[in-house]
CSV table of C-alpha atoms in Angstrom, one decimal:
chain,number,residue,atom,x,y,z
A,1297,UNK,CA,64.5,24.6,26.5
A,1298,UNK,CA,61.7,26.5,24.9
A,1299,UNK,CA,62.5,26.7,21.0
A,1300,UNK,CA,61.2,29.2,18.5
A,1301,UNK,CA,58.6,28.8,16.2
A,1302,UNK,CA,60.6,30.7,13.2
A,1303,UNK,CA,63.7,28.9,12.0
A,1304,UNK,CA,64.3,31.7,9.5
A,1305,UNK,CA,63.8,35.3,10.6
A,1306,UNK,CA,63.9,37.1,7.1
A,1307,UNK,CA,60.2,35.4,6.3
A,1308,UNK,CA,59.1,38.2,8.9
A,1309,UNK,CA,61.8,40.8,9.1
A,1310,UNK,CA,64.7,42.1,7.5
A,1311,UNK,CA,66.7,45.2,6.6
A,1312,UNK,CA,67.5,45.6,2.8
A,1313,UNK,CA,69.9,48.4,2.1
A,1314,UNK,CA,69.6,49.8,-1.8
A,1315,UNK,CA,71.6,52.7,-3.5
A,1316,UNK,CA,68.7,55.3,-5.5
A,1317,UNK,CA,68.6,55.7,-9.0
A,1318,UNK,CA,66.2,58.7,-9.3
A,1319,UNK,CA,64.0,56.6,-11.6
A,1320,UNK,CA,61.4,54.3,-10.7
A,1321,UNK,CA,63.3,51.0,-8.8
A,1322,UNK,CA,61.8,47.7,-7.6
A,1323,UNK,CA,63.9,46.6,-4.3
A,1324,UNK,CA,64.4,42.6,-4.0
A,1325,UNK,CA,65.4,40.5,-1.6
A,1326,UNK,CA,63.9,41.2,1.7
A,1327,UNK,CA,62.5,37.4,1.7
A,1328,UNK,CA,58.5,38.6,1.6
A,1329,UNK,CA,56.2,40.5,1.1
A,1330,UNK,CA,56.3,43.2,4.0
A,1331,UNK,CA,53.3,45.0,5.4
A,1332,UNK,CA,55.0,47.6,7.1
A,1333,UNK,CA,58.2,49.6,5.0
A,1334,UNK,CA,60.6,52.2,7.1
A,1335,UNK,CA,62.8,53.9,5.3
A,1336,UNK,CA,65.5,56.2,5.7
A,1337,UNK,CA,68.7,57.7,3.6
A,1338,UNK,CA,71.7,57.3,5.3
A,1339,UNK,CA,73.4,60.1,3.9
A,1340,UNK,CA,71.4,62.7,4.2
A,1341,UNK,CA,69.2,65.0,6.4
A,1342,UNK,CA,65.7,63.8,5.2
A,1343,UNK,CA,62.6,62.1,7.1
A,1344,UNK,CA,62.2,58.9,8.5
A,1345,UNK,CA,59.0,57.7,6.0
A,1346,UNK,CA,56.8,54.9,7.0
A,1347,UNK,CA,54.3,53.0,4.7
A,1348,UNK,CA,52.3,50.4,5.2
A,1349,UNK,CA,49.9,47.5,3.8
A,1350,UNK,CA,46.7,48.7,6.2
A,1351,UNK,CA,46.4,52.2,5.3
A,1352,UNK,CA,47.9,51.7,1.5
A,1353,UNK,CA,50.9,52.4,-0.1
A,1354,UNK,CA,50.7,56.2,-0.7
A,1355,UNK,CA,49.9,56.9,2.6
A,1356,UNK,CA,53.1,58.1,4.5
A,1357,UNK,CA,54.0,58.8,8.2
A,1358,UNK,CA,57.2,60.1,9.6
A,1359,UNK,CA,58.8,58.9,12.7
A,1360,UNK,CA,60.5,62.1,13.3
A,1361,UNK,CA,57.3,64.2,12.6
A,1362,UNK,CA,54.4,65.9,14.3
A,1363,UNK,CA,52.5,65.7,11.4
A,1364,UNK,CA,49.3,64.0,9.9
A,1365,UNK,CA,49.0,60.9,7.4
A,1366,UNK,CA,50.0,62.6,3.5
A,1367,UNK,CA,49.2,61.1,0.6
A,1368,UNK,CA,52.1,60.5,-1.8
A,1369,UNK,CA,52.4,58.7,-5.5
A,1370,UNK,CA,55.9,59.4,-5.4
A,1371,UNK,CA,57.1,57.3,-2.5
A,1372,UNK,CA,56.0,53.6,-2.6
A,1373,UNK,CA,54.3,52.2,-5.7
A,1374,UNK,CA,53.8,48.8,-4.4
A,1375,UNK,CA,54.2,46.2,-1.9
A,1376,UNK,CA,55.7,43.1,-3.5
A,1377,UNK,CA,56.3,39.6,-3.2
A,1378,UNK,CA,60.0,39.9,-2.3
A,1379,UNK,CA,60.4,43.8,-1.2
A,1380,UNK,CA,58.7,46.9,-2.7
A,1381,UNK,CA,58.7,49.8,-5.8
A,1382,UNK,CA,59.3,53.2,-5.0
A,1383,UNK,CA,58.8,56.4,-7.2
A,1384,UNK,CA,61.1,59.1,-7.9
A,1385,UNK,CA,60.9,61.1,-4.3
A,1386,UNK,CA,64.6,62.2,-3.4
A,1387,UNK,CA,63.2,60.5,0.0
A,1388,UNK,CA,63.4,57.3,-0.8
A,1389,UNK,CA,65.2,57.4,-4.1
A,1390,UNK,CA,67.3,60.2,-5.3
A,1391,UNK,CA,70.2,59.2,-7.7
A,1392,UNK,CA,73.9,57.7,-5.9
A,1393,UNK,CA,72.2,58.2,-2.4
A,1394,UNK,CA,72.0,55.5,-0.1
A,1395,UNK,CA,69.3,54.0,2.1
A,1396,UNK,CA,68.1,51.9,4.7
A,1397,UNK,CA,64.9,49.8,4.8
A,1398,UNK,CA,63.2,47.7,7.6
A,1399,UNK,CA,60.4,45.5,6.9
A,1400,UNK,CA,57.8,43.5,8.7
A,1401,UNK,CA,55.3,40.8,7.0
A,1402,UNK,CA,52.0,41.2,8.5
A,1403,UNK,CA,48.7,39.4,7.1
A,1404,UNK,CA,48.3,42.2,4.2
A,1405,UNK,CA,45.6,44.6,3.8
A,1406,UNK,CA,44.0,43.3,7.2
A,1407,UNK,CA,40.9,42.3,8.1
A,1408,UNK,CA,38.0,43.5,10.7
A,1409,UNK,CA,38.3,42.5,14.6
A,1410,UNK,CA,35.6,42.7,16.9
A,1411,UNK,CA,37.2,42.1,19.8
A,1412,UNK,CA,37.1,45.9,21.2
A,1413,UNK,CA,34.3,48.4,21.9
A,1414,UNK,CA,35.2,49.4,18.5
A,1415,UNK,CA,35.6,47.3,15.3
A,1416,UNK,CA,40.0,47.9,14.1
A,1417,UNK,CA,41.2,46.8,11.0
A,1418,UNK,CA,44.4,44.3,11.9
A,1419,UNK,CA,46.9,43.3,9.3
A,1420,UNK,CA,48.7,40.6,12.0
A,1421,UNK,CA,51.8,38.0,11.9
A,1422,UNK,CA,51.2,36.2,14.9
A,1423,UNK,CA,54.1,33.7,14.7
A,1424,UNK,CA,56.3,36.9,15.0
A,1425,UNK,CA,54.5,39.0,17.6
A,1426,UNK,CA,53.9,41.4,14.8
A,1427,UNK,CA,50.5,43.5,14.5
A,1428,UNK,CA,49.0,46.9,12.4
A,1429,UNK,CA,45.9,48.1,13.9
A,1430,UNK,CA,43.7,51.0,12.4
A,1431,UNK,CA,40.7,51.8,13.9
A,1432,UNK,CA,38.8,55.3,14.3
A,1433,UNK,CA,38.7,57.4,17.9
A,1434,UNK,CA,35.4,58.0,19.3
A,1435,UNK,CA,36.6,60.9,21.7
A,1436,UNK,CA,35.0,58.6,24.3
A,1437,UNK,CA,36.9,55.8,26.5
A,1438,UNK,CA,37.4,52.7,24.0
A,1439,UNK,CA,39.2,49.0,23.7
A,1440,UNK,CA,41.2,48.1,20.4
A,1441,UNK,CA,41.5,45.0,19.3
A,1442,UNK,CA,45.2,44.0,18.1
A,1443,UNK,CA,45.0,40.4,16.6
A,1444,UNK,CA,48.0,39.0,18.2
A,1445,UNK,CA,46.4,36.6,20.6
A,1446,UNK,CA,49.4,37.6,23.2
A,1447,UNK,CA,49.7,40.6,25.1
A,1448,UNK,CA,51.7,43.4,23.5
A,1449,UNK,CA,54.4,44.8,25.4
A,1450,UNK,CA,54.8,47.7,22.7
A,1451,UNK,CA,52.5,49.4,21.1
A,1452,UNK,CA,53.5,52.2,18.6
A,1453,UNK,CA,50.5,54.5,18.1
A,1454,UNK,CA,50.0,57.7,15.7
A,1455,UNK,CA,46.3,59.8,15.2
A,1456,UNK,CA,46.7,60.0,11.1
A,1457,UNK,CA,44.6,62.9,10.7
A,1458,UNK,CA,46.2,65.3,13.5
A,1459,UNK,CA,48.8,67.7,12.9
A,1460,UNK,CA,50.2,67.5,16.5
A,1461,UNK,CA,50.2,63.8,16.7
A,1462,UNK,CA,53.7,62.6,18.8
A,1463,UNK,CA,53.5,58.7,18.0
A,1464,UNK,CA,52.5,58.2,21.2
A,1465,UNK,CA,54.4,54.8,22.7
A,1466,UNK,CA,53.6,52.4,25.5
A,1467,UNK,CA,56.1,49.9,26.7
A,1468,UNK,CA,56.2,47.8,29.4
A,1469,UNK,CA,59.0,48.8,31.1
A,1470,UNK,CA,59.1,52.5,31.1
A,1471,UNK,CA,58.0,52.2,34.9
A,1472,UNK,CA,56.7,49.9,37.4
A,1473,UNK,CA,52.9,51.0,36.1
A,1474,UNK,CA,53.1,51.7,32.3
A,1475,UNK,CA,49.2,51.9,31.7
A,1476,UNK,CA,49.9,55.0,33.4
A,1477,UNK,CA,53.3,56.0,31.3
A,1478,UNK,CA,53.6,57.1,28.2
A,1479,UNK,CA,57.1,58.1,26.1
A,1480,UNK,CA,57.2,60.1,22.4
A,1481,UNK,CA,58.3,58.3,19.5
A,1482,UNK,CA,58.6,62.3,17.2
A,1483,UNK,CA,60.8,63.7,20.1
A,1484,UNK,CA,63.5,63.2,22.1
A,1485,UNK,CA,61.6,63.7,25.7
A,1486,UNK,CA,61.9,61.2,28.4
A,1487,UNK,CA,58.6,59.7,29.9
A,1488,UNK,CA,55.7,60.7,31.7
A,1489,UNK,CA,53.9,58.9,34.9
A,1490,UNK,CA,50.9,58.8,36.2
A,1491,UNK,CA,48.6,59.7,33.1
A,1492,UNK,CA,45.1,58.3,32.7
A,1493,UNK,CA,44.5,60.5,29.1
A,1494,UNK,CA,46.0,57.8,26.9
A,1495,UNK,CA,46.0,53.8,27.9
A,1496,UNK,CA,42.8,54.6,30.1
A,1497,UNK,CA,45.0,53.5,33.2
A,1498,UNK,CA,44.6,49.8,32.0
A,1499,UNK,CA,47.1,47.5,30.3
A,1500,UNK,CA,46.3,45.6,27.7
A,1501,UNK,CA,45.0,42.0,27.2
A,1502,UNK,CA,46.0,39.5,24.8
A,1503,UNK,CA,43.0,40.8,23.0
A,1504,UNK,CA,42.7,44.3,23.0
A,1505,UNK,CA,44.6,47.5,24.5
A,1506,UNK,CA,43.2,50.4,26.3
A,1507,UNK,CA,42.7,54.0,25.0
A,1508,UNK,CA,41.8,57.1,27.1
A,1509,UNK,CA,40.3,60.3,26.0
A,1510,UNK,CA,43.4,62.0,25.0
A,1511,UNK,CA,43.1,63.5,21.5
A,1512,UNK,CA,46.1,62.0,20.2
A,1513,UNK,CA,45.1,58.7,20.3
A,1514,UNK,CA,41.3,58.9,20.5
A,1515,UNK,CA,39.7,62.3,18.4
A,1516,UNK,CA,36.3,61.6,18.2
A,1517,UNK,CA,35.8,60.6,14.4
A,1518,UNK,CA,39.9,60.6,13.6
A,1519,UNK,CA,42.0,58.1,12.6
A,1520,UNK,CA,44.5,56.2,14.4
A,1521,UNK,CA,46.8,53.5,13.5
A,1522,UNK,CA,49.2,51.2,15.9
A,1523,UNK,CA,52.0,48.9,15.2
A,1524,UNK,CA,51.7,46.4,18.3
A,1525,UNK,CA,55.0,43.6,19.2
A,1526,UNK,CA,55.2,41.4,21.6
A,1527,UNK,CA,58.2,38.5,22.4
A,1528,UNK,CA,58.6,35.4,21.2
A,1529,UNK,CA,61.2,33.3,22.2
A,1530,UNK,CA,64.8,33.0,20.0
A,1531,UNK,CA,63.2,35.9,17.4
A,1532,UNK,CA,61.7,39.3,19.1
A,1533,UNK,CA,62.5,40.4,22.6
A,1534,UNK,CA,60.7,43.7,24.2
A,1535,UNK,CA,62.7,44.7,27.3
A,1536,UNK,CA,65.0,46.8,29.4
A,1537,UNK,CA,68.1,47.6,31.3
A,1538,UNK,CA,69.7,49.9,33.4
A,1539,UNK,CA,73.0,51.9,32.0
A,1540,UNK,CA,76.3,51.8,33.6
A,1541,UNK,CA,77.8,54.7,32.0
A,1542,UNK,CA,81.1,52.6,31.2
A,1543,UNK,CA,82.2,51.7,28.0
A,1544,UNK,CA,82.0,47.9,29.4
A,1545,UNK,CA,78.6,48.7,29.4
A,1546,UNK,CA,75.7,46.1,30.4
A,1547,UNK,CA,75.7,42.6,28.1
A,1548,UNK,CA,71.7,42.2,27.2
A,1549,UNK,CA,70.6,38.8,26.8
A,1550,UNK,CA,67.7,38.9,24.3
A,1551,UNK,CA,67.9,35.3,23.6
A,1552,UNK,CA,68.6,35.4,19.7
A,1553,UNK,CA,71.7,37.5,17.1
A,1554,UNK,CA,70.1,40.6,17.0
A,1555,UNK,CA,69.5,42.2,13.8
A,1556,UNK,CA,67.2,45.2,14.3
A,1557,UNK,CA,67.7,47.0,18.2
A,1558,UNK,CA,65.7,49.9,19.0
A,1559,UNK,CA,66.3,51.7,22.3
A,1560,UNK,CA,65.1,54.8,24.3
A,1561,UNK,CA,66.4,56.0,27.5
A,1562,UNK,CA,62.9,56.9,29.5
A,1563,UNK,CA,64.6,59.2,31.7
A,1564,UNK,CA,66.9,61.3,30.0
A,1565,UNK,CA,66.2,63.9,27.3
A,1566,UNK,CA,67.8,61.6,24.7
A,1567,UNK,CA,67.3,60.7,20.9
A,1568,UNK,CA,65.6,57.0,20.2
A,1569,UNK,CA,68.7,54.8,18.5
A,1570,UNK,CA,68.4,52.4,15.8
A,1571,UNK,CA,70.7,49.8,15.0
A,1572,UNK,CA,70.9,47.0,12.7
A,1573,UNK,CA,73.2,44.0,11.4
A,1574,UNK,CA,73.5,45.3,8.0
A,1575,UNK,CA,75.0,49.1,8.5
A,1576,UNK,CA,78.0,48.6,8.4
A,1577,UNK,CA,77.6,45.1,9.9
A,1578,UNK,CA,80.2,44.0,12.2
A,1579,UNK,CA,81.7,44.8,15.8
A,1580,UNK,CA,82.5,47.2,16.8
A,1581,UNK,CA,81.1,49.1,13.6
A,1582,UNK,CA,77.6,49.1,14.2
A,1583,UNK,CA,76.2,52.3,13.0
A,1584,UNK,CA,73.4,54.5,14.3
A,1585,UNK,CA,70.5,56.4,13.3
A,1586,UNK,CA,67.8,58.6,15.2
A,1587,UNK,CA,64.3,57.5,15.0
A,1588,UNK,CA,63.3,61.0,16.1
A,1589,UNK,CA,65.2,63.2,14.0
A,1590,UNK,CA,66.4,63.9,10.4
A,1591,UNK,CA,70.4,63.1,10.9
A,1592,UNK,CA,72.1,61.4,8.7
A,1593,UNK,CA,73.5,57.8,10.2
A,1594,UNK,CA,76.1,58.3,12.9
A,1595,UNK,CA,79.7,56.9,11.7
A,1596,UNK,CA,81.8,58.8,15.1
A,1597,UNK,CA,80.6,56.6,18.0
A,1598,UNK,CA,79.5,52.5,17.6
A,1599,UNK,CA,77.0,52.1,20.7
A,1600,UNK,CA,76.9,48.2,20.9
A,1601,UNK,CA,78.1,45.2,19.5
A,1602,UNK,CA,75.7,42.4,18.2
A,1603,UNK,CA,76.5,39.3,19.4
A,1604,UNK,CA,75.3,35.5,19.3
A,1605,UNK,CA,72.7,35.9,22.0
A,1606,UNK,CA,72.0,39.4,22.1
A,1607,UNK,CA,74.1,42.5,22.6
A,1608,UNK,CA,77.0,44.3,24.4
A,1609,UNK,CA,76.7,48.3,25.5
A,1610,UNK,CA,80.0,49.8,24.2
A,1611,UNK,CA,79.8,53.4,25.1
A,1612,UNK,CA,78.8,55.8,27.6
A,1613,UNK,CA,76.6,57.8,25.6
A,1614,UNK,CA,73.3,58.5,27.9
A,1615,UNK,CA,71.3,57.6,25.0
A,1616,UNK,CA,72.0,54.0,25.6
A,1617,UNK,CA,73.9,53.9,28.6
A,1618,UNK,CA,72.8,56.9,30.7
A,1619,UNK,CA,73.8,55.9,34.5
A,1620,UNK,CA,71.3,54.4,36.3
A,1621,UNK,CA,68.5,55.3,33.8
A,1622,UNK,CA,66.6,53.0,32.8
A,1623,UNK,CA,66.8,51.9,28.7
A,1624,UNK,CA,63.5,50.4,26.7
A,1625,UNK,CA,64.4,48.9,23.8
A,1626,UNK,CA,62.8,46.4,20.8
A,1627,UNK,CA,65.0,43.3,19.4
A,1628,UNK,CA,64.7,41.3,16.5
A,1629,UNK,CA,67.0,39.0,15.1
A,1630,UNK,CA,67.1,35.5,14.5
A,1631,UNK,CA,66.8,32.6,16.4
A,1632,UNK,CA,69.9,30.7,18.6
A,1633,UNK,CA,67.6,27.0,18.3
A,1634,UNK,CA,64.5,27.0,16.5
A,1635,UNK,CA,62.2,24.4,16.0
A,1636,UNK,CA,64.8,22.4,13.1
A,1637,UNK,CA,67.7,22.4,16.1
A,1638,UNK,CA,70.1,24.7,13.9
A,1639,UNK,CA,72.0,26.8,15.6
A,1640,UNK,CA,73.0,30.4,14.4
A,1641,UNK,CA,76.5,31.6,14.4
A,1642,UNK,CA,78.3,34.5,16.2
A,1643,UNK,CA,79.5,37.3,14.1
């Protein structure tokens, strides 16, 4: 049996929920120092925003946006040593409301890699299958490289300085030749085939990935950034299934207790779902919220439960169980056996 190198998932990720004050608040306990900070309020209509350690922390994306990079000093103040500062922005901290934050340790500011036609800056967390990637379009065909010394088998990419960037997303399922697919992180659209304009018709190595001549990933003298994950065994699993439409939906092995699941059905026009082991944090409550749009968190319909090795489709909704469709998704969790032989429990 091959055992995991991380015996305790929160040194990498973790969702930390926090209640806003309206004045400036320093949330603890995420168990590092994370490189990359998602947050959303749960309830209310606002932005998904998205900081992180390589482009600095008042530089803000949003998931649900076709937008460029803004600069904000009201958002994040600071990454810190166990979690993160925020301002005042009803955003991320507006008095009562509540709020949902996912964070990944990388390797800090980052540092330069060579190993592409052009030099990227990569903030990287190998052990986790966890890399940011910035790096500046040429306009021309280019490689990137990522840091992870694996092949990533998601790759989460955004042009920072284009106003009709889509966060343009490769994965390695979304058909049988995804250096020629592509599917939309900003909107709900299901995939495209057959296009050369954005991963150059190559996949990537465990060195570098491919980008085409498409604009939103490679303006000539633009910015782009990239969060790159591949699988490691008992912690992070990038895969796929194929709905049932049932509420006895499919049971997806991932390996590990789930405690982030991100999925996408490629062929339907469907919102992304997010899911997580701390809202409201027990089956069949899990709770969900929409990567792509402003909604507040979903309390009507509980898509899956988390279980010891993975996790169980409970309803037919086509945007995780669409029939015969084919569903991407991105697990974290934490490991069943890692290296110290301790077991994790069931819920």
């Amino acid at each position: 049996m091959a055992y995991t190198t991380i015996n305790k998932s929160t040194d990498n990720f973790n969702t930390k929920l926090y209640t806003g004050t309206g004045s400036s608040l320093a949330i603890t306990g995420v168990g590092h120092q994370p490189d990359l900070v998602w947050i959303k309020k749960r309830n209310g209509a606002t932005s998904h925003t998205v900081t992180d350690s390589v482009r600095g922390v008042n530089k803000q994306l949003f998931t649900n946006e076709i937008a460029a990079e803004e600069s904000y000093t009201s958002v994040l103040t600071a990454f810190d040593s166990d979690g993160f500062s925020l301002s005042t922005a009803g955003l991320i901290n507006a008095s009562s409301d509540t709020y949902a934050s996912w964070n990944w340790k990388g390797n800090g500011s980052g540092s330069a890699n060579t190993d592409g036609s052009v030099t990227s800056t990569v903030s990287v967390n190998q052990s986790a299958g966890f890399s940011i990637v910035s790096w500046t379009g040429t306009g021309s065909n280019l490689t990137v490289g990522h840091g992870l010394n694996k092949t990533p088998e998601m790759i989460i990419t955004m042009n920072r300085d284009n106003g009709n960037g889509y966060w343009v997303t490769y994965h390695k399922d979304t058909s049988a030749s995804p250096q020629t697919s592509y599917i939309y992180l900003a909107v709900n659209s299901p995939k495209v085939d057959g296009y050369a304009g954005f991963w150059n018709s190559t996949a990537p190595t465990s060195s570098v990935f491919y980008n085409g001549t498409d604009g939103d990933m490679n303006t000539n003298g633009e910015k782009m950034i990239a969060y790159c994950f591949s699988s490691i065994t008992g912690y992070q699993k990038v895969g796929s299934f194929i709905g049932n439409a049932n509420v006895d939906g499919p049971m997806i092995v991932t390996g590990f207790k789930p405690s982030f699941i991100l999925i996408k059905n490629v062929n339907a026009t469907q919102s992304w779902r997010l899911v997580d082991n701390k809202r409201i944090g027990y089956n069949p409550n899990n709770i969900q919220l929409y990567p792509d749009i402003t909604n507040t968190e979903s309390t009507s319909e509980y898509v899956v439960d988390i279980v010891s090795n993975g996790f169980k489709v409970r309803a037919t909704d086509a945007g995780v169980n669409g029939s015969g469709n084919t569903m991407i998704y991105l697990a974290i969790g934490q490991s069943i056996v890692g290296s110290n032989n301790v077991p994790c429990t069931a819920r």
